[in-house]
PDB file of C-alpha atoms in Angstrom:
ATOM      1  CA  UNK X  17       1.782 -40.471  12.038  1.00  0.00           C
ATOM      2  CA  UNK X  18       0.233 -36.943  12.654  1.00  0.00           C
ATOM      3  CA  UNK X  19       0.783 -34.147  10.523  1.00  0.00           C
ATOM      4  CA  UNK X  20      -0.475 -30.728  10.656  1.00  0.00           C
ATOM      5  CA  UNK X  21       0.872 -28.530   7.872  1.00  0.00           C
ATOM      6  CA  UNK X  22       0.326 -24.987   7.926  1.00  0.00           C
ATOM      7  CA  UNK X  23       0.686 -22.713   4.533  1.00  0.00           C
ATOM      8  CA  UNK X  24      -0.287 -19.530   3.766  1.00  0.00           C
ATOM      9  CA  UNK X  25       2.348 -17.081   5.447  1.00  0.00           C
ATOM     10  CA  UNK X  26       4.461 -14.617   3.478  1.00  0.00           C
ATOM     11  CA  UNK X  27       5.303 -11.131   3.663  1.00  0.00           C
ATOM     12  CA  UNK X  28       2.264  -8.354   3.763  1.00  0.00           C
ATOM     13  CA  UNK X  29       1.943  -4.578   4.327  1.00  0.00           C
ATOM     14  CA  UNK X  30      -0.034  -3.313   6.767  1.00  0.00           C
ATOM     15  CA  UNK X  31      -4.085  -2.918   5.762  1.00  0.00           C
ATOM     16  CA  UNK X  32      -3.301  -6.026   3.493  1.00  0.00           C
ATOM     17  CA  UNK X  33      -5.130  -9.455   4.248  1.00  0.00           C
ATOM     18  CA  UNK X  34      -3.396 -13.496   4.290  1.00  0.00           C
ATOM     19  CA  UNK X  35      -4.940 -16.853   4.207  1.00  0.00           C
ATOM     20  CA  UNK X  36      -3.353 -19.376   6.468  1.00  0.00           C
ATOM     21  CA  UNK X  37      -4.254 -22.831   5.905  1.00  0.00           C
ATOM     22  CA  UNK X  38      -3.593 -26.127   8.148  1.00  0.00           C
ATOM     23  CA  UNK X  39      -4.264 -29.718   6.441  1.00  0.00           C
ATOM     24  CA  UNK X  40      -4.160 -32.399   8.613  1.00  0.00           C
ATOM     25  CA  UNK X  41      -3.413 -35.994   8.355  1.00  0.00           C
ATOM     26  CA  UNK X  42      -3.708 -38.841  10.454  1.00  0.00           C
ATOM     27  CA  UNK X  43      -6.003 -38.028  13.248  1.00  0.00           C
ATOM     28  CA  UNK X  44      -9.198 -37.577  13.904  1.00  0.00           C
ATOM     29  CA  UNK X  45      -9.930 -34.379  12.039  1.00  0.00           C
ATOM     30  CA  UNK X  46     -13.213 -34.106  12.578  1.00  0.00           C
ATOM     31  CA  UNK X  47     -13.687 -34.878  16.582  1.00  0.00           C
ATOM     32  CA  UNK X  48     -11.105 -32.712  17.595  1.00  0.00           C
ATOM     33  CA  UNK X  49     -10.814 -28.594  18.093  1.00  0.00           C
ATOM     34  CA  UNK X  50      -8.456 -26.675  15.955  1.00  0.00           C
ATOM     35  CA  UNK X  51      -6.991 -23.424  16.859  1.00  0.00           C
ATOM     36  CA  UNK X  52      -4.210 -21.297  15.755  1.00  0.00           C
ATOM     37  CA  UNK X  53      -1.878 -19.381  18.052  1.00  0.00           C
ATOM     38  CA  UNK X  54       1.267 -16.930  16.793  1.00  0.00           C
ATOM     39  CA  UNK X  55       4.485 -16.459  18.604  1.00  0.00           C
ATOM     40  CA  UNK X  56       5.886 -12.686  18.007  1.00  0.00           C
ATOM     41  CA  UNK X  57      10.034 -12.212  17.863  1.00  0.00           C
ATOM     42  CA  UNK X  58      10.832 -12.256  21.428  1.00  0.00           C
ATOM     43  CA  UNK X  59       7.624 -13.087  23.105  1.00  0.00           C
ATOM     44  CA  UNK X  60       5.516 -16.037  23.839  1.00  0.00           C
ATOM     45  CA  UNK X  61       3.122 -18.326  21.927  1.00  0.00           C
ATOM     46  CA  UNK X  62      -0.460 -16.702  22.672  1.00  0.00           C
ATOM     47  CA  UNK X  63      -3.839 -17.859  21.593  1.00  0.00           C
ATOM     48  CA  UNK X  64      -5.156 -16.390  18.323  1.00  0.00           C
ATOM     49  CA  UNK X  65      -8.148 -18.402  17.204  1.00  0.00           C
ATOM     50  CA  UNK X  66      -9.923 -21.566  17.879  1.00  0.00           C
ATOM     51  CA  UNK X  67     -13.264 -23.321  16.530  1.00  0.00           C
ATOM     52  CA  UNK X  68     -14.761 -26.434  18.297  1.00  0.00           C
ATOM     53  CA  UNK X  69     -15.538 -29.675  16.490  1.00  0.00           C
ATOM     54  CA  UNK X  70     -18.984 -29.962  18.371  1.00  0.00           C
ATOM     55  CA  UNK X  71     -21.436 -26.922  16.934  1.00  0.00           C
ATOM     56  CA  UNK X  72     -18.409 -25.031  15.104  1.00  0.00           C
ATOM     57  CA  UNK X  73     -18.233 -22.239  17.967  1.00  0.00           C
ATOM     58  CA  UNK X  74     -15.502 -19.627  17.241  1.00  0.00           C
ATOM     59  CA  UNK X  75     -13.082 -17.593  19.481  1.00  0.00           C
ATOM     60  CA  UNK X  76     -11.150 -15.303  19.233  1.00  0.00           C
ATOM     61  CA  UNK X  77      -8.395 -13.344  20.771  1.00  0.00           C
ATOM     62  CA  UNK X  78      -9.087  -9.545  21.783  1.00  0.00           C
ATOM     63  CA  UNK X  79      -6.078  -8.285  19.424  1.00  0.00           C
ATOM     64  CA  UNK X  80      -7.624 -10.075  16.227  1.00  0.00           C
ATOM     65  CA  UNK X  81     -10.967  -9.941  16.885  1.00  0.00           C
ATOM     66  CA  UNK X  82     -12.921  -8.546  14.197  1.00  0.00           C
ATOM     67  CA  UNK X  83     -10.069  -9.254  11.133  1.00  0.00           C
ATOM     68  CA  UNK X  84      -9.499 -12.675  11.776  1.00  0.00           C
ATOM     69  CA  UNK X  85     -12.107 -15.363  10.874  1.00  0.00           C
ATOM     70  CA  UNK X  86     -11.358 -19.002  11.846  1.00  0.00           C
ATOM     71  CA  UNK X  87     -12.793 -21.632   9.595  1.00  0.00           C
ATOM     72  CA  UNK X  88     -12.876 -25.402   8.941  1.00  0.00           C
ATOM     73  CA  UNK X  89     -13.628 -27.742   6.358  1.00  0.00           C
ATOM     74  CA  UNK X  90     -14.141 -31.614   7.931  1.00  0.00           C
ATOM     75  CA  UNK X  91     -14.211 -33.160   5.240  1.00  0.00           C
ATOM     76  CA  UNK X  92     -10.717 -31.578   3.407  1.00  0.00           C
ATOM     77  CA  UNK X  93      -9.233 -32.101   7.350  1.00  0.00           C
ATOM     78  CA  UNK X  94      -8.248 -28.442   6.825  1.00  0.00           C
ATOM     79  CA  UNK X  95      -8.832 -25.249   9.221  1.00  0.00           C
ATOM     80  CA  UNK X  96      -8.397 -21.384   7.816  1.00  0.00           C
ATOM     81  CA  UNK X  97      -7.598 -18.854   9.414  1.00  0.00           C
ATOM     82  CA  UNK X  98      -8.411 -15.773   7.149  1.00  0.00           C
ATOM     83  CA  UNK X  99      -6.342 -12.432   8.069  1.00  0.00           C
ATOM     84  CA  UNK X 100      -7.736  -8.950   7.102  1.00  0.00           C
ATOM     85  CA  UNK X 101      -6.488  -5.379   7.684  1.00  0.00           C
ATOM     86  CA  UNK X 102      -3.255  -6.647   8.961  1.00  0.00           C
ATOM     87  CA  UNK X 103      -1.081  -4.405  11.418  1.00  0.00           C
ATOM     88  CA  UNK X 104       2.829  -4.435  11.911  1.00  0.00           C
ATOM     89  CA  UNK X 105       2.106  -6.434  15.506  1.00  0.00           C
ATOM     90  CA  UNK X 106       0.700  -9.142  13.883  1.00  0.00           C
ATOM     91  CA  UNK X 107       3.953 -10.068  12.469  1.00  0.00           C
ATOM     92  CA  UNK X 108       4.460 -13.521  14.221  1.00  0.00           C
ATOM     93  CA  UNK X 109       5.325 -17.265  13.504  1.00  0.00           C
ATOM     94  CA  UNK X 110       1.451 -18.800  13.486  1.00  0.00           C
ATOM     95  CA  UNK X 111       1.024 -22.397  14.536  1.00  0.00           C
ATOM     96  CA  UNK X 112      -1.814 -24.628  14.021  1.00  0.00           C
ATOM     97  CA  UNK X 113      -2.661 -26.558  16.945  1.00  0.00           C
ATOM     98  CA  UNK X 114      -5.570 -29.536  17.244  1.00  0.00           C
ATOM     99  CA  UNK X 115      -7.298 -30.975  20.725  1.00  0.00           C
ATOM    100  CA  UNK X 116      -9.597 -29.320  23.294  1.00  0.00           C
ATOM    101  CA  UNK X 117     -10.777 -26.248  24.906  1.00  0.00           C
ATOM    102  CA  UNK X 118      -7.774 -24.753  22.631  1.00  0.00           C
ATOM    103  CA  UNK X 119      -9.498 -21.525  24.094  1.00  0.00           C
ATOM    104  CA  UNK X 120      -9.566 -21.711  27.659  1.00  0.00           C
ATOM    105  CA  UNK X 121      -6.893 -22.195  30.321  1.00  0.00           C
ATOM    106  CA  UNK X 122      -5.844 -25.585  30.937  1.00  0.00           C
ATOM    107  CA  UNK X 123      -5.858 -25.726  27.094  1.00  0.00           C
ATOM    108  CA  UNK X 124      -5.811 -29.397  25.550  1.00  0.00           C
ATOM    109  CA  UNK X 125      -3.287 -29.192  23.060  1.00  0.00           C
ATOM    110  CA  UNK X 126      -2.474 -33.186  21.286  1.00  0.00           C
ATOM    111  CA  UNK X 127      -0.533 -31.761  18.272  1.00  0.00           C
ATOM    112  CA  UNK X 128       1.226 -28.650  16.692  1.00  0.00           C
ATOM    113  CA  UNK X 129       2.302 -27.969  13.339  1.00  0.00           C
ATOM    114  CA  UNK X 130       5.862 -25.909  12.744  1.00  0.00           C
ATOM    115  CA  UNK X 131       4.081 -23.143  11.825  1.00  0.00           C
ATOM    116  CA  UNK X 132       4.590 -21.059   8.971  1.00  0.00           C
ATOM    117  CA  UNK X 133       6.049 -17.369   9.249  1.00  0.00           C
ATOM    118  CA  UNK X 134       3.900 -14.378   8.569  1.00  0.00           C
ATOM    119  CA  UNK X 135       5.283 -10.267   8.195  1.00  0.00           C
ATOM    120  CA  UNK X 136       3.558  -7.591   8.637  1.00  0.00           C
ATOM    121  CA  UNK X 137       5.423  -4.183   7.138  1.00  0.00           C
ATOM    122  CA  UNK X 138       4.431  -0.544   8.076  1.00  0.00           C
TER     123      UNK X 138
END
């Protein structure tokens, strides 16, 4: 069975800086691309972050860019996603997501975690 886990969220104010973390279990760790996406109160899920499992390429979305830093360690089947100078509009539920071209439209998505909830206050 596949499990990816994310931990990490909590309550923040704004300039402050979270660690999100995503173990996985059960797949293929290693051959796959892992990503994280959010989804805001009221709005859809949207790409955040995604790193390939080829050379390690990163991406990024335009509103993190800069203070986010997507990271992964193969052999702990865990991906990071490290959050600095955090603003109120960052305050979403962040999913973990593993499969292909996680970065691009069609995405490849095989599996999601639930996500774990992260605030943002002004």
């Amino acid at each position: 069975q596949v499990q990816l886990v994310e931990s990490g969220g909590g309550l923040v104010q704004a300039g402050g800086s979270l660690r999100l973390s995503c173990a996985g279990s059960g797949l293929s760790f290693s051959s796959k691309d892992m990503g994280w996406f959010r989804q805001p109160p009221g709005k859809e899920r949207e790409f955040v972050a995604a790193i390939t499992w080829t050379y390690g390429n990163t991406y990024y979305a335009d509103s993190v860019k800069g203070r986010f830093t997507i990271s992964r360690d193969n052999a702990k089947n865990t991906v990071f996603l490290e959050m600095n100078s955090l603003k109120p509009e960052d305050t979403a539920v962040y999913y973990c997501a593993a499969g292909y071209n996680l970065h691009i439209r069609p995405r490849s998505v095989d599996y999601w975690g639930k996500g774990t909830l992260v605030t943002v206050s002004s």
